[in-house]
PDB file of N, CA and C in Angstrom:
ATOM      1  N   UNK A 332     -16.602 -21.982 -18.000  1.00 65.00           N
ATOM      2  CA  UNK A 332     -15.276 -21.415 -18.246  1.00 65.00           C
ATOM      3  C   UNK A 332     -14.579 -21.240 -16.884  1.00 65.00           C
ATOM      4  N   UNK A 333     -13.340 -21.745 -16.724  1.00 65.00           N
ATOM      5  CA  UNK A 333     -12.643 -21.602 -15.453  1.00 65.00           C
ATOM      6  C   UNK A 333     -12.275 -20.146 -15.161  1.00 65.00           C
ATOM      7  N   UNK A 334     -12.311 -19.825 -13.872  1.00 63.00           N
ATOM      8  CA  UNK A 334     -11.970 -18.461 -13.484  1.00 63.00           C
ATOM      9  C   UNK A 334     -10.479 -18.243 -13.523  1.00 63.00           C
ATOM     10  N   UNK A 335     -10.092 -17.053 -13.883  1.00 66.00           N
ATOM     11  CA  UNK A 335      -8.691 -16.663 -13.935  1.00 66.00           C
ATOM     12  C   UNK A 335      -8.153 -16.571 -12.511  1.00 66.00           C
ATOM     13  N   UNK A 336      -6.981 -17.144 -12.209  1.00 63.00           N
ATOM     14  CA  UNK A 336      -6.466 -17.072 -10.848  1.00 63.00           C
ATOM     15  C   UNK A 336      -6.137 -15.641 -10.449  1.00 63.00           C
ATOM     16  N   UNK A 337      -6.338 -15.325  -9.173  1.00 65.00           N
ATOM     17  CA  UNK A 337      -5.996 -14.010  -8.647  1.00 65.00           C
ATOM     18  C   UNK A 337      -4.490 -13.922  -8.473  1.00 65.00           C
ATOM     19  N   UNK A 338      -3.841 -12.898  -9.009  1.00 84.00           N
ATOM     20  CA  UNK A 338      -2.397 -12.804  -8.884  1.00 84.00           C
ATOM     21  C   UNK A 338      -1.946 -12.554  -7.443  1.00 84.00           C
ATOM     22  N   UNK A 339      -0.705 -12.899  -7.171  1.00 95.00           N
ATOM     23  CA  UNK A 339      -0.105 -12.659  -5.861  1.00 95.00           C
ATOM     24  C   UNK A 339       0.088 -11.155  -5.689  1.00 95.00           C
ATOM     25  N   UNK A 340      -0.377 -10.609  -4.549  1.00 96.00           N
ATOM     26  CA  UNK A 340      -0.294  -9.160  -4.327  1.00 96.00           C
ATOM     27  C   UNK A 340       0.191  -8.857  -2.919  1.00 96.00           C
ATOM     28  N   UNK A 341       0.803  -7.687  -2.791  1.00 97.00           N
ATOM     29  CA  UNK A 341       1.230  -7.143  -1.500  1.00 97.00           C
ATOM     30  C   UNK A 341       0.695  -5.714  -1.420  1.00 97.00           C
ATOM     31  N   UNK A 342       0.648  -5.167  -0.200  1.00 98.00           N
ATOM     32  CA  UNK A 342       0.192  -3.795  -0.004  1.00 98.00           C
ATOM     33  C   UNK A 342       1.408  -2.884   0.090  1.00 98.00           C
ATOM     34  N   UNK A 343       1.414  -1.825  -0.678  1.00 97.00           N
ATOM     35  CA  UNK A 343       2.462  -0.829  -0.622  1.00 97.00           C
ATOM     36  C   UNK A 343       1.851   0.538  -0.332  1.00 97.00           C
ATOM     37  N   UNK A 344       2.666   1.427   0.178  1.00 96.00           N
ATOM     38  CA  UNK A 344       2.229   2.791   0.502  1.00 96.00           C
ATOM     39  C   UNK A 344       3.489   3.658   0.612  1.00 96.00           C
ATOM     40  N   UNK A 345       3.299   4.870   1.073  1.00 94.00           N
ATOM     41  CA  UNK A 345       4.422   5.733   1.397  1.00 94.00           C
ATOM     42  C   UNK A 345       4.310   6.162   2.842  1.00 94.00           C
ATOM     43  N   UNK A 346       5.449   6.142   3.519  1.00 92.00           N
ATOM     44  CA  UNK A 346       5.480   6.606   4.911  1.00 92.00           C
ATOM     45  C   UNK A 346       5.168   8.102   4.893  1.00 92.00           C
ATOM     46  N   UNK A 347       4.263   8.547   5.727  1.00 88.00           N
ATOM     47  CA  UNK A 347       3.813   9.942   5.704  1.00 88.00           C
ATOM     48  C   UNK A 347       4.935  10.918   5.991  1.00 88.00           C
ATOM     49  N   UNK A 348       5.731  10.636   6.998  1.00 86.00           N
ATOM     50  CA  UNK A 348       6.763  11.590   7.408  1.00 86.00           C
ATOM     51  C   UNK A 348       7.868  11.777   6.382  1.00 86.00           C
ATOM     52  N   UNK A 349       8.456  10.675   5.896  1.00 84.00           N
ATOM     53  CA  UNK A 349       9.615  10.763   4.999  1.00 84.00           C
ATOM     54  C   UNK A 349       9.266  10.566   3.519  1.00 84.00           C
ATOM     55  N   UNK A 350       8.105   9.966   3.261  1.00 86.00           N
ATOM     56  CA  UNK A 350       7.730   9.664   1.873  1.00 86.00           C
ATOM     57  C   UNK A 350       8.321   8.366   1.363  1.00 86.00           C
ATOM     58  N   UNK A 351       9.014   7.606   2.221  1.00 89.00           N
ATOM     59  CA  UNK A 351       9.640   6.358   1.787  1.00 89.00           C
ATOM     60  C   UNK A 351       8.598   5.342   1.338  1.00 89.00           C
ATOM     61  N   UNK A 352       8.967   4.530   0.365  1.00 93.00           N
ATOM     62  CA  UNK A 352       8.124   3.414  -0.074  1.00 93.00           C
ATOM     63  C   UNK A 352       8.178   2.331   0.987  1.00 93.00           C
ATOM     64  N   UNK A 353       7.011   1.837   1.381  1.00 95.00           N
ATOM     65  CA  UNK A 353       6.946   0.785   2.406  1.00 95.00           C
ATOM     66  C   UNK A 353       5.949  -0.295   1.997  1.00 95.00           C
ATOM     67  N   UNK A 354       6.089  -1.480   2.658  1.00 96.00           N
ATOM     68  CA  UNK A 354       5.243  -2.613   2.392  1.00 96.00           C
ATOM     69  C   UNK A 354       4.724  -3.153   3.701  1.00 96.00           C
ATOM     70  N   UNK A 355       3.477  -3.601   3.703  1.00 97.00           N
ATOM     71  CA  UNK A 355       2.862  -4.163   4.913  1.00 97.00           C
ATOM     72  C   UNK A 355       3.390  -5.551   5.197  1.00 97.00           C
ATOM     73  N   UNK A 356       3.766  -5.799   6.446  1.00 96.00           N
ATOM     74  CA  UNK A 356       4.277  -7.117   6.846  1.00 96.00           C
ATOM     75  C   UNK A 356       3.153  -7.915   7.505  1.00 96.00           C
ATOM     76  N   UNK A 357       3.428  -9.179   7.728  1.00 95.00           N
ATOM     77  CA  UNK A 357       2.446 -10.063   8.386  1.00 95.00           C
ATOM     78  C   UNK A 357       2.070  -9.566   9.776  1.00 95.00           C
ATOM     79  N   UNK A 358       3.033  -8.942  10.474  1.00 94.00           N
ATOM     80  CA  UNK A 358       2.784  -8.453  11.841  1.00 94.00           C
ATOM     81  C   UNK A 358       2.056  -7.127  11.848  1.00 94.00           C
ATOM     82  N   UNK A 359       1.785  -6.541  10.682  1.00 93.00           N
ATOM     83  CA  UNK A 359       1.085  -5.262  10.612  1.00 93.00           C
ATOM     84  C   UNK A 359       1.990  -4.053  10.658  1.00 93.00           C
ATOM     85  N   UNK A 360       3.297  -4.295  10.671  1.00 95.00           N
ATOM     86  CA  UNK A 360       4.254  -3.184  10.623  1.00 95.00           C
ATOM     87  C   UNK A 360       4.580  -2.879   9.154  1.00 95.00           C
ATOM     88  N   UNK A 361       5.300  -1.796   8.934  1.00 96.00           N
ATOM     89  CA  UNK A 361       5.677  -1.387   7.594  1.00 96.00           C
ATOM     90  C   UNK A 361       7.190  -1.530   7.442  1.00 96.00           C
ATOM     91  N   UNK A 362       7.624  -2.055   6.302  1.00 94.00           N
ATOM     92  CA  UNK A 362       9.027  -2.283   6.024  1.00 94.00           C
ATOM     93  C   UNK A 362       9.396  -1.679   4.675  1.00 94.00           C
ATOM     94  N   UNK A 363      10.656  -1.306   4.534  1.00 93.00           N
ATOM     95  CA  UNK A 363      11.142  -0.802   3.259  1.00 93.00           C
ATOM     96  C   UNK A 363      11.528  -1.932   2.310  1.00 93.00           C
ATOM     97  N   UNK A 364      11.466  -3.177   2.788  1.00 93.00           N
ATOM     98  CA  UNK A 364      11.923  -4.317   1.994  1.00 93.00           C
ATOM     99  C   UNK A 364      10.722  -5.142   1.486  1.00 93.00           C
ATOM    100  N   UNK A 365      10.592  -5.169   0.174  1.00 94.00           N
ATOM    101  CA  UNK A 365       9.483  -5.915  -0.437  1.00 94.00           C
ATOM    102  C   UNK A 365       9.469  -7.366  -0.006  1.00 94.00           C
ATOM    103  N   UNK A 366      10.614  -7.988   0.137  1.00 94.00           N
ATOM    104  CA  UNK A 366      10.665  -9.407   0.467  1.00 94.00           C
ATOM    105  C   UNK A 366      10.104  -9.714   1.853  1.00 94.00           C
ATOM    106  N   UNK A 367       9.950  -8.717   2.694  1.00 95.00           N
ATOM    107  CA  UNK A 367       9.364  -8.901   4.021  1.00 95.00           C
ATOM    108  C   UNK A 367       7.843  -8.684   4.021  1.00 95.00           C
ATOM    109  N   UNK A 368       7.290  -8.336   2.875  1.00 96.00           N
ATOM    110  CA  UNK A 368       5.856  -8.040   2.778  1.00 96.00           C
ATOM    111  C   UNK A 368       5.027  -9.302   2.870  1.00 96.00           C
ATOM    112  N   UNK A 369       3.850  -9.164   3.442  1.00 97.00           N
ATOM    113  CA  UNK A 369       2.882 -10.254   3.427  1.00 97.00           C
ATOM    114  C   UNK A 369       2.203 -10.239   2.057  1.00 97.00           C
ATOM    115  N   UNK A 370       2.017 -11.407   1.492  1.00 96.00           N
ATOM    116  CA  UNK A 370       1.378 -11.511   0.160  1.00 96.00           C
ATOM    117  C   UNK A 370       0.218 -12.472   0.228  1.00 96.00           C
ATOM    118  N   UNK A 371      -0.652 -12.328  -0.771  1.00 95.00           N
ATOM    119  CA  UNK A 371      -1.795 -13.246  -0.864  1.00 95.00           C
ATOM    120  C   UNK A 371      -2.267 -13.321  -2.304  1.00 95.00           C
ATOM    121  N   UNK A 372      -2.793 -14.460  -2.668  1.00 94.00           N
ATOM    122  CA  UNK A 372      -3.441 -14.584  -4.001  1.00 94.00           C
ATOM    123  C   UNK A 372      -4.941 -14.815  -3.833  1.00 94.00           C
ATOM    124  N   UNK A 373      -5.462 -14.500  -2.652  1.00 93.00           N
ATOM    125  CA  UNK A 373      -6.879 -14.629  -2.351  1.00 93.00           C
ATOM    126  C   UNK A 373      -7.466 -13.207  -2.297  1.00 93.00           C
ATOM    127  N   UNK A 374      -8.469 -12.935  -3.120  1.00 92.00           N
ATOM    128  CA  UNK A 374      -8.989 -11.563  -3.194  1.00 92.00           C
ATOM    129  C   UNK A 374      -9.608 -11.084  -1.893  1.00 92.00           C
ATOM    130  N   UNK A 375     -10.216 -11.957  -1.130  1.00 94.00           N
ATOM    131  CA  UNK A 375     -10.770 -11.553   0.169  1.00 94.00           C
ATOM    132  C   UNK A 375      -9.666 -11.208   1.145  1.00 94.00           C
ATOM    133  N   UNK A 376      -8.599 -11.981   1.157  1.00 95.00           N
ATOM    134  CA  UNK A 376      -7.451 -11.688   2.017  1.00 95.00           C
ATOM    135  C   UNK A 376      -6.767 -10.398   1.603  1.00 95.00           C
ATOM    136  N   UNK A 377      -6.709 -10.142   0.311  1.00 95.00           N
ATOM    137  CA  UNK A 377      -6.132  -8.903  -0.183  1.00 95.00           C
ATOM    138  C   UNK A 377      -6.937  -7.704   0.294  1.00 95.00           C
ATOM    139  N   UNK A 378      -8.261  -7.812   0.253  1.00 95.00           N
ATOM    140  CA  UNK A 378      -9.123  -6.767   0.773  1.00 95.00           C
ATOM    141  C   UNK A 378      -8.881  -6.530   2.265  1.00 95.00           C
ATOM    142  N   UNK A 379      -8.696  -7.602   3.016  1.00 96.00           N
ATOM    143  CA  UNK A 379      -8.399  -7.488   4.444  1.00 96.00           C
ATOM    144  C   UNK A 379      -7.064  -6.764   4.676  1.00 96.00           C
ATOM    145  N   UNK A 380      -6.080  -7.055   3.849  1.00 96.00           N
ATOM    146  CA  UNK A 380      -4.782  -6.405   3.977  1.00 96.00           C
ATOM    147  C   UNK A 380      -4.928  -4.887   3.736  1.00 96.00           C
ATOM    148  N   UNK A 381      -5.732  -4.533   2.754  1.00 96.00           N
ATOM    149  CA  UNK A 381      -5.964  -3.102   2.482  1.00 96.00           C
ATOM    150  C   UNK A 381      -6.688  -2.437   3.636  1.00 96.00           C
ATOM    151  N   UNK A 382      -7.615  -3.136   4.268  1.00 96.00           N
ATOM    152  CA  UNK A 382      -8.336  -2.579   5.423  1.00 96.00           C
ATOM    153  C   UNK A 382      -7.367  -2.349   6.581  1.00 96.00           C
ATOM    154  N   UNK A 383      -6.423  -3.281   6.790  1.00 96.00           N
ATOM    155  CA  UNK A 383      -5.401  -3.083   7.823  1.00 96.00           C
ATOM    156  C   UNK A 383      -4.587  -1.837   7.520  1.00 96.00           C
ATOM    157  N   UNK A 384      -4.253  -1.630   6.258  1.00 97.00           N
ATOM    158  CA  UNK A 384      -3.467  -0.465   5.852  1.00 97.00           C
ATOM    159  C   UNK A 384      -4.235   0.816   6.085  1.00 97.00           C
ATOM    160  N   UNK A 385      -5.541   0.799   5.834  1.00 96.00           N
ATOM    161  CA  UNK A 385      -6.368   1.988   6.022  1.00 96.00           C
ATOM    162  C   UNK A 385      -6.368   2.465   7.472  1.00 96.00           C
ATOM    163  N   UNK A 386      -6.204   1.558   8.425  1.00 95.00           N
ATOM    164  CA  UNK A 386      -6.110   1.950   9.823  1.00 95.00           C
ATOM    165  C   UNK A 386      -4.848   2.791  10.058  1.00 95.00           C
ATOM    166  N   UNK A 387      -3.781   2.478   9.354  1.00 96.00           N
ATOM    167  CA  UNK A 387      -2.545   3.256   9.479  1.00 96.00           C
ATOM    168  C   UNK A 387      -2.629   4.592   8.730  1.00 96.00           C
ATOM    169  N   UNK A 388      -3.493   4.662   7.732  1.00 96.00           N
ATOM    170  CA  UNK A 388      -3.767   5.951   7.097  1.00 96.00           C
ATOM    171  C   UNK A 388      -4.464   6.852   8.107  1.00 96.00           C
ATOM    172  N   UNK A 389      -5.473   6.314   8.795  1.00 95.00           N
ATOM    173  CA  UNK A 389      -6.199   7.083   9.791  1.00 95.00           C
ATOM    174  C   UNK A 389      -5.287   7.505  10.953  1.00 95.00           C
ATOM    175  N   UNK A 390      -4.272   6.673  11.252  1.00 95.00           N
ATOM    176  CA  UNK A 390      -3.314   6.986  12.336  1.00 95.00           C
ATOM    177  C   UNK A 390      -2.196   7.889  11.830  1.00 95.00           C
ATOM    178  N   UNK A 391      -2.264   8.269  10.560  1.00 95.00           N
ATOM    179  CA  UNK A 391      -1.272   9.176   9.934  1.00 95.00           C
ATOM    180  C   UNK A 391       0.158   8.612   9.951  1.00 95.00           C
ATOM    181  N   UNK A 392       0.229   7.319   9.698  1.00 95.00           N
ATOM    182  CA  UNK A 392       1.544   6.657   9.557  1.00 95.00           C
ATOM    183  C   UNK A 392       1.957   6.556   8.095  1.00 95.00           C
ATOM    184  N   UNK A 393       0.978   6.306   7.233  1.00 96.00           N
ATOM    185  CA  UNK A 393       1.224   6.114   5.808  1.00 96.00           C
ATOM    186  C   UNK A 393       0.183   6.847   4.980  1.00 96.00           C
ATOM    187  N   UNK A 394       0.456   6.952   3.681  1.00 96.00           N
ATOM    188  CA  UNK A 394      -0.512   7.518   2.740  1.00 96.00           C
ATOM    189  C   UNK A 394      -0.574   6.643   1.484  1.00 96.00           C
ATOM    190  N   UNK A 395      -1.698   6.660   0.848  1.00 96.00           N
ATOM    191  CA  UNK A 395      -1.869   6.033  -0.444  1.00 96.00           C
ATOM    192  C   UNK A 395      -1.630   4.544  -0.557  1.00 96.00           C
ATOM    193  N   UNK A 396      -2.146   3.726   0.361  1.00 97.00           N
ATOM    194  CA  UNK A 396      -1.926   2.277   0.229  1.00 97.00           C
ATOM    195  C   UNK A 396      -2.683   1.699  -0.967  1.00 97.00           C
ATOM    196  N   UNK A 397      -2.039   0.744  -1.623  1.00 97.00           N
ATOM    197  CA  UNK A 397      -2.714   0.022  -2.706  1.00 97.00           C
ATOM    198  C   UNK A 397      -2.033  -1.318  -2.888  1.00 97.00           C
ATOM    199  N   UNK A 398      -2.700  -2.198  -3.630  1.00 97.00           N
ATOM    200  CA  UNK A 398      -2.174  -3.520  -3.899  1.00 97.00           C
ATOM    201  C   UNK A 398      -1.250  -3.490  -5.121  1.00 97.00           C
ATOM    202  N   UNK A 399      -0.147  -4.218  -5.032  1.00 97.00           N
ATOM    203  CA  UNK A 399       0.799  -4.310  -6.122  1.00 97.00           C
ATOM    204  C   UNK A 399       1.007  -5.792  -6.447  1.00 97.00           C
ATOM    205  N   UNK A 400       1.004  -6.109  -7.745  1.00 96.00           N
ATOM    206  CA  UNK A 400       1.243  -7.486  -8.159  1.00 96.00           C
ATOM    207  C   UNK A 400       2.713  -7.836  -8.048  1.00 96.00           C
ATOM    208  N   UNK A 401       2.969  -8.995  -7.477  1.00 96.00           N
ATOM    209  CA  UNK A 401       4.348  -9.462  -7.322  1.00 96.00           C
ATOM    210  C   UNK A 401       4.440 -10.934  -7.752  1.00 96.00           C
ATOM    211  N   UNK A 402       5.641 -11.385  -7.942  1.00 92.00           N
ATOM    212  CA  UNK A 402       5.892 -12.776  -8.218  1.00 92.00           C
ATOM    213  C   UNK A 402       7.059 -13.211  -7.353  1.00 92.00           C
ATOM    214  N   UNK A 403       7.113 -14.480  -7.056  1.00 89.00           N
ATOM    215  CA  UNK A 403       8.210 -15.001  -6.252  1.00 89.00           C
ATOM    216  C   UNK A 403       9.134 -15.794  -7.159  1.00 89.00           C
ATOM    217  N   UNK A 404      10.406 -15.390  -7.181  1.00 88.00           N
ATOM    218  CA  UNK A 404      11.425 -16.048  -7.988  1.00 88.00           C
ATOM    219  C   UNK A 404      12.540 -16.479  -7.063  1.00 88.00           C
ATOM    220  N   UNK A 405      12.744 -17.767  -6.958  1.00 90.00           N
ATOM    221  CA  UNK A 405      13.774 -18.318  -6.070  1.00 90.00           C
ATOM    222  C   UNK A 405      13.675 -17.782  -4.649  1.00 90.00           C
ATOM    223  N   UNK A 406      12.438 -17.654  -4.147  1.00 89.00           N
ATOM    224  CA  UNK A 406      12.212 -17.197  -2.780  1.00 89.00           C
ATOM    225  C   UNK A 406      12.304 -15.686  -2.585  1.00 89.00           C
ATOM    226  N   UNK A 407      12.428 -14.937  -3.673  1.00 91.00           N
ATOM    227  CA  UNK A 407      12.531 -13.481  -3.573  1.00 91.00           C
ATOM    228  C   UNK A 407      11.347 -12.859  -4.290  1.00 91.00           C
ATOM    229  N   UNK A 408      10.655 -11.950  -3.596  1.00 92.00           N
ATOM    230  CA  UNK A 408       9.519 -11.230  -4.202  1.00 92.00           C
ATOM    231  C   UNK A 408      10.026 -10.184  -5.160  1.00 92.00           C
ATOM    232  N   UNK A 409       9.388 -10.121  -6.326  1.00 92.00           N
ATOM    233  CA  UNK A 409       9.734  -9.123  -7.322  1.00 92.00           C
ATOM    234  C   UNK A 409       8.454  -8.509  -7.875  1.00 92.00           C
ATOM    235  N   UNK A 410       8.420  -7.164  -8.004  1.00 93.00           N
ATOM    236  CA  UNK A 410       7.244  -6.539  -8.581  1.00 93.00           C
ATOM    237  C   UNK A 410       7.117  -6.894 -10.057  1.00 93.00           C
ATOM    238  N   UNK A 411       5.896  -6.886 -10.579  1.00 91.00           N
ATOM    239  CA  UNK A 411       5.660  -7.220 -11.957  1.00 91.00           C
ATOM    240  C   UNK A 411       5.669  -6.003 -12.895  1.00 91.00           C
ATOM    241  N   UNK A 412       5.408  -4.822 -12.347  1.00 90.00           N
ATOM    242  CA  UNK A 412       5.374  -3.633 -13.231  1.00 90.00           C
ATOM    243  C   UNK A 412       6.682  -2.855 -13.111  1.00 90.00           C
ATOM    244  N   UNK A 413       6.976  -2.138 -14.170  1.00 89.00           N
ATOM    245  CA  UNK A 413       8.176  -1.295 -14.183  1.00 89.00           C
ATOM    246  C   UNK A 413       8.091  -0.224 -13.118  1.00 89.00           C
ATOM    247  N   UNK A 414       6.933   0.371 -12.958  1.00 90.00           N
ATOM    248  CA  UNK A 414       6.755   1.425 -11.941  1.00 90.00           C
ATOM    249  C   UNK A 414       7.115   0.877 -10.553  1.00 90.00           C
ATOM    250  N   UNK A 415       6.608  -0.286 -10.212  1.00 92.00           N
ATOM    251  CA  UNK A 415       6.846  -0.849  -8.900  1.00 92.00           C
ATOM    252  C   UNK A 415       8.298  -1.324  -8.736  1.00 92.00           C
ATOM    253  N   UNK A 416       8.911  -1.736  -9.816  1.00 90.00           N
ATOM    254  CA  UNK A 416      10.355  -2.094  -9.769  1.00 90.00           C
ATOM    255  C   UNK A 416      11.171  -0.865  -9.412  1.00 90.00           C
ATOM    256  N   UNK A 417      10.838   0.270  -9.984  1.00 87.00           N
ATOM    257  CA  UNK A 417      11.540   1.519  -9.699  1.00 87.00           C
ATOM    258  C   UNK A 417      11.266   1.932  -8.254  1.00 87.00           C
ATOM    259  N   UNK A 418      10.024   1.858  -7.807  1.00 88.00           N
ATOM    260  CA  UNK A 418       9.681   2.239  -6.415  1.00 88.00           C
ATOM    261  C   UNK A 418      10.422   1.355  -5.420  1.00 88.00           C
ATOM    262  N   UNK A 419      10.506   0.042  -5.711  1.00 87.00           N
ATOM    263  CA  UNK A 419      11.172  -0.887  -4.799  1.00 87.00           C
ATOM    264  C   UNK A 419      12.684  -0.643  -4.729  1.00 87.00           C
ATOM    265  N   UNK A 420      13.268  -0.145  -5.818  1.00 86.00           N
ATOM    266  CA  UNK A 420      14.702   0.072  -5.874  1.00 86.00           C
ATOM    267  C   UNK A 420      15.122   1.357  -5.152  1.00 86.00           C
ATOM    268  N   UNK A 421      14.190   2.268  -4.938  1.00 75.00           N
ATOM    269  CA  UNK A 421      14.559   3.510  -4.264  1.00 75.00           C
ATOM    270  C   UNK A 421      14.586   4.689  -5.210  1.00 75.00           C
ATOM    271  N   UNK A 422      14.948   5.859  -4.693  1.00 67.00           N
ATOM    272  CA  UNK A 422      14.933   7.085  -5.499  1.00 67.00           C
ATOM    273  C   UNK A 422      15.791   6.959  -6.763  1.00 67.00           C
ATOM    274  N   UNK A 423      15.347   7.604  -7.824  1.00 65.00           N
ATOM    275  CA  UNK A 423      16.088   7.579  -9.077  1.00 65.00           C
ATOM    276  C   UNK A 423      16.886   8.850  -9.283  1.00 65.00           C
ATOM    277  N   UNK A 424      16.936   9.708  -8.276  1.00 62.00           N
ATOM    278  CA  UNK A 424      17.691  10.940  -8.337  1.00 62.00           C
ATOM    279  C   UNK A 424      18.896  10.803  -7.410  1.00 62.00           C
ATOM    280  N   UNK A 425      20.054  11.220  -7.864  1.00 60.00           N
ATOM    281  CA  UNK A 425      21.252  11.144  -7.019  1.00 60.00           C
ATOM    282  C   UNK A 425      20.996  11.856  -5.690  1.00 60.00           C
ATOM    283  N   UNK A 426      21.538  11.297  -4.639  1.00 60.00           N
ATOM    284  CA  UNK A 426      21.315  11.842  -3.289  1.00 60.00           C
ATOM    285  C   UNK A 426      21.744  13.295  -3.169  1.00 60.00           C
ATOM    286  N   UNK A 427      22.841  13.693  -3.812  1.00 61.00           N
ATOM    287  CA  UNK A 427      23.298  15.087  -3.700  1.00 61.00           C
ATOM    288  C   UNK A 427      22.358  16.057  -4.402  1.00 61.00           C
ATOM    289  N   UNK A 428      21.547  15.581  -5.334  1.00 59.00           N
ATOM    290  CA  UNK A 428      20.574  16.434  -5.997  1.00 59.00           C
ATOM    291  C   UNK A 428      19.306  16.587  -5.185  1.00 59.00           C
ATOM    292  N   UNK A 429      19.039  15.667  -4.263  1.00 55.00           N
ATOM    293  CA  UNK A 429      17.791  15.731  -3.474  1.00 55.00           C
ATOM    294  C   UNK A 429      17.832  16.742  -2.354  1.00 55.00           C
ATOM    295  N   UNK A 430      19.005  17.197  -1.990  1.00 55.00           N
ATOM    296  CA  UNK A 430      19.114  18.125  -0.860  1.00 55.00           C
ATOM    297  C   UNK A 430      19.103  19.557  -1.409  1.00 55.00           C
ATOM    298  N   UNK A 431      17.912  20.093  -1.536  1.00 53.00           N
ATOM    299  CA  UNK A 431      17.746  21.457  -2.044  1.00 53.00           C
ATOM    300  C   UNK A 431      18.090  22.453  -0.927  1.00 53.00           C
ATOM    301  N   UNK A 432      18.683  23.559  -1.284  1.00 51.00           N
ATOM    302  CA  UNK A 432      18.941  24.581  -0.254  1.00 51.00           C
ATOM    303  C   UNK A 432      17.644  25.134   0.294  1.00 51.00           C
ATOM    304  N   UNK A 433      17.666  25.531   1.571  1.00 48.00           N
ATOM    305  CA  UNK A 433      16.473  26.078   2.198  1.00 48.00           C
ATOM    306  C   UNK A 433      16.158  27.466   1.668  1.00 48.00           C
ATOM    307  N   UNK A 434      17.167  28.188   1.238  1.00 50.00           N
ATOM    308  CA  UNK A 434      16.983  29.532   0.693  1.00 50.00           C
ATOM    309  C   UNK A 434      17.468  29.533  -0.735  1.00 50.00           C
ATOM    310  N   UNK A 435      16.705  30.121  -1.627  1.00 45.00           N
ATOM    311  CA  UNK A 435      17.089  30.178  -3.017  1.00 45.00           C
ATOM    312  C   UNK A 435      18.357  31.014  -3.163  1.00 45.00           C
ATOM    313  N   UNK A 436      19.257  30.508  -4.006  1.00 46.00           N
ATOM    314  CA  UNK A 436      20.490  31.244  -4.251  1.00 46.00           C
ATOM    315  C   UNK A 436      20.263  32.294  -5.305  1.00 46.00           C
ATOM    316  N   UNK A 437      20.943  33.422  -5.164  1.00 41.00           N
ATOM    317  CA  UNK A 437      20.802  34.509  -6.134  1.00 41.00           C
ATOM    318  C   UNK A 437      21.658  34.325  -7.358  1.00 41.00           C
TER     319      UNK A 437
END
């Protein structure tokens, strides 16, 4: 029986300081743009990408790295899950609602 192909995946995480969604690039830097992410459909290469990300966890640059399935449509990377589509698009709360006062109002 033929083996099922490994899906195309990228590494995502959150930047520790701001909490922004980021993706690992080929150069080992983190970007907010999914289309700049390094991808692979080789499970060994995917494991290596996660190991690279773990070094940045130890350096306290990012938290919670994991692999996310993506597909390429007309040269543009797109996440396959609804959760990752929302994460890639940015916050779902209006910007004026995100700025909570430092002191509770009476």
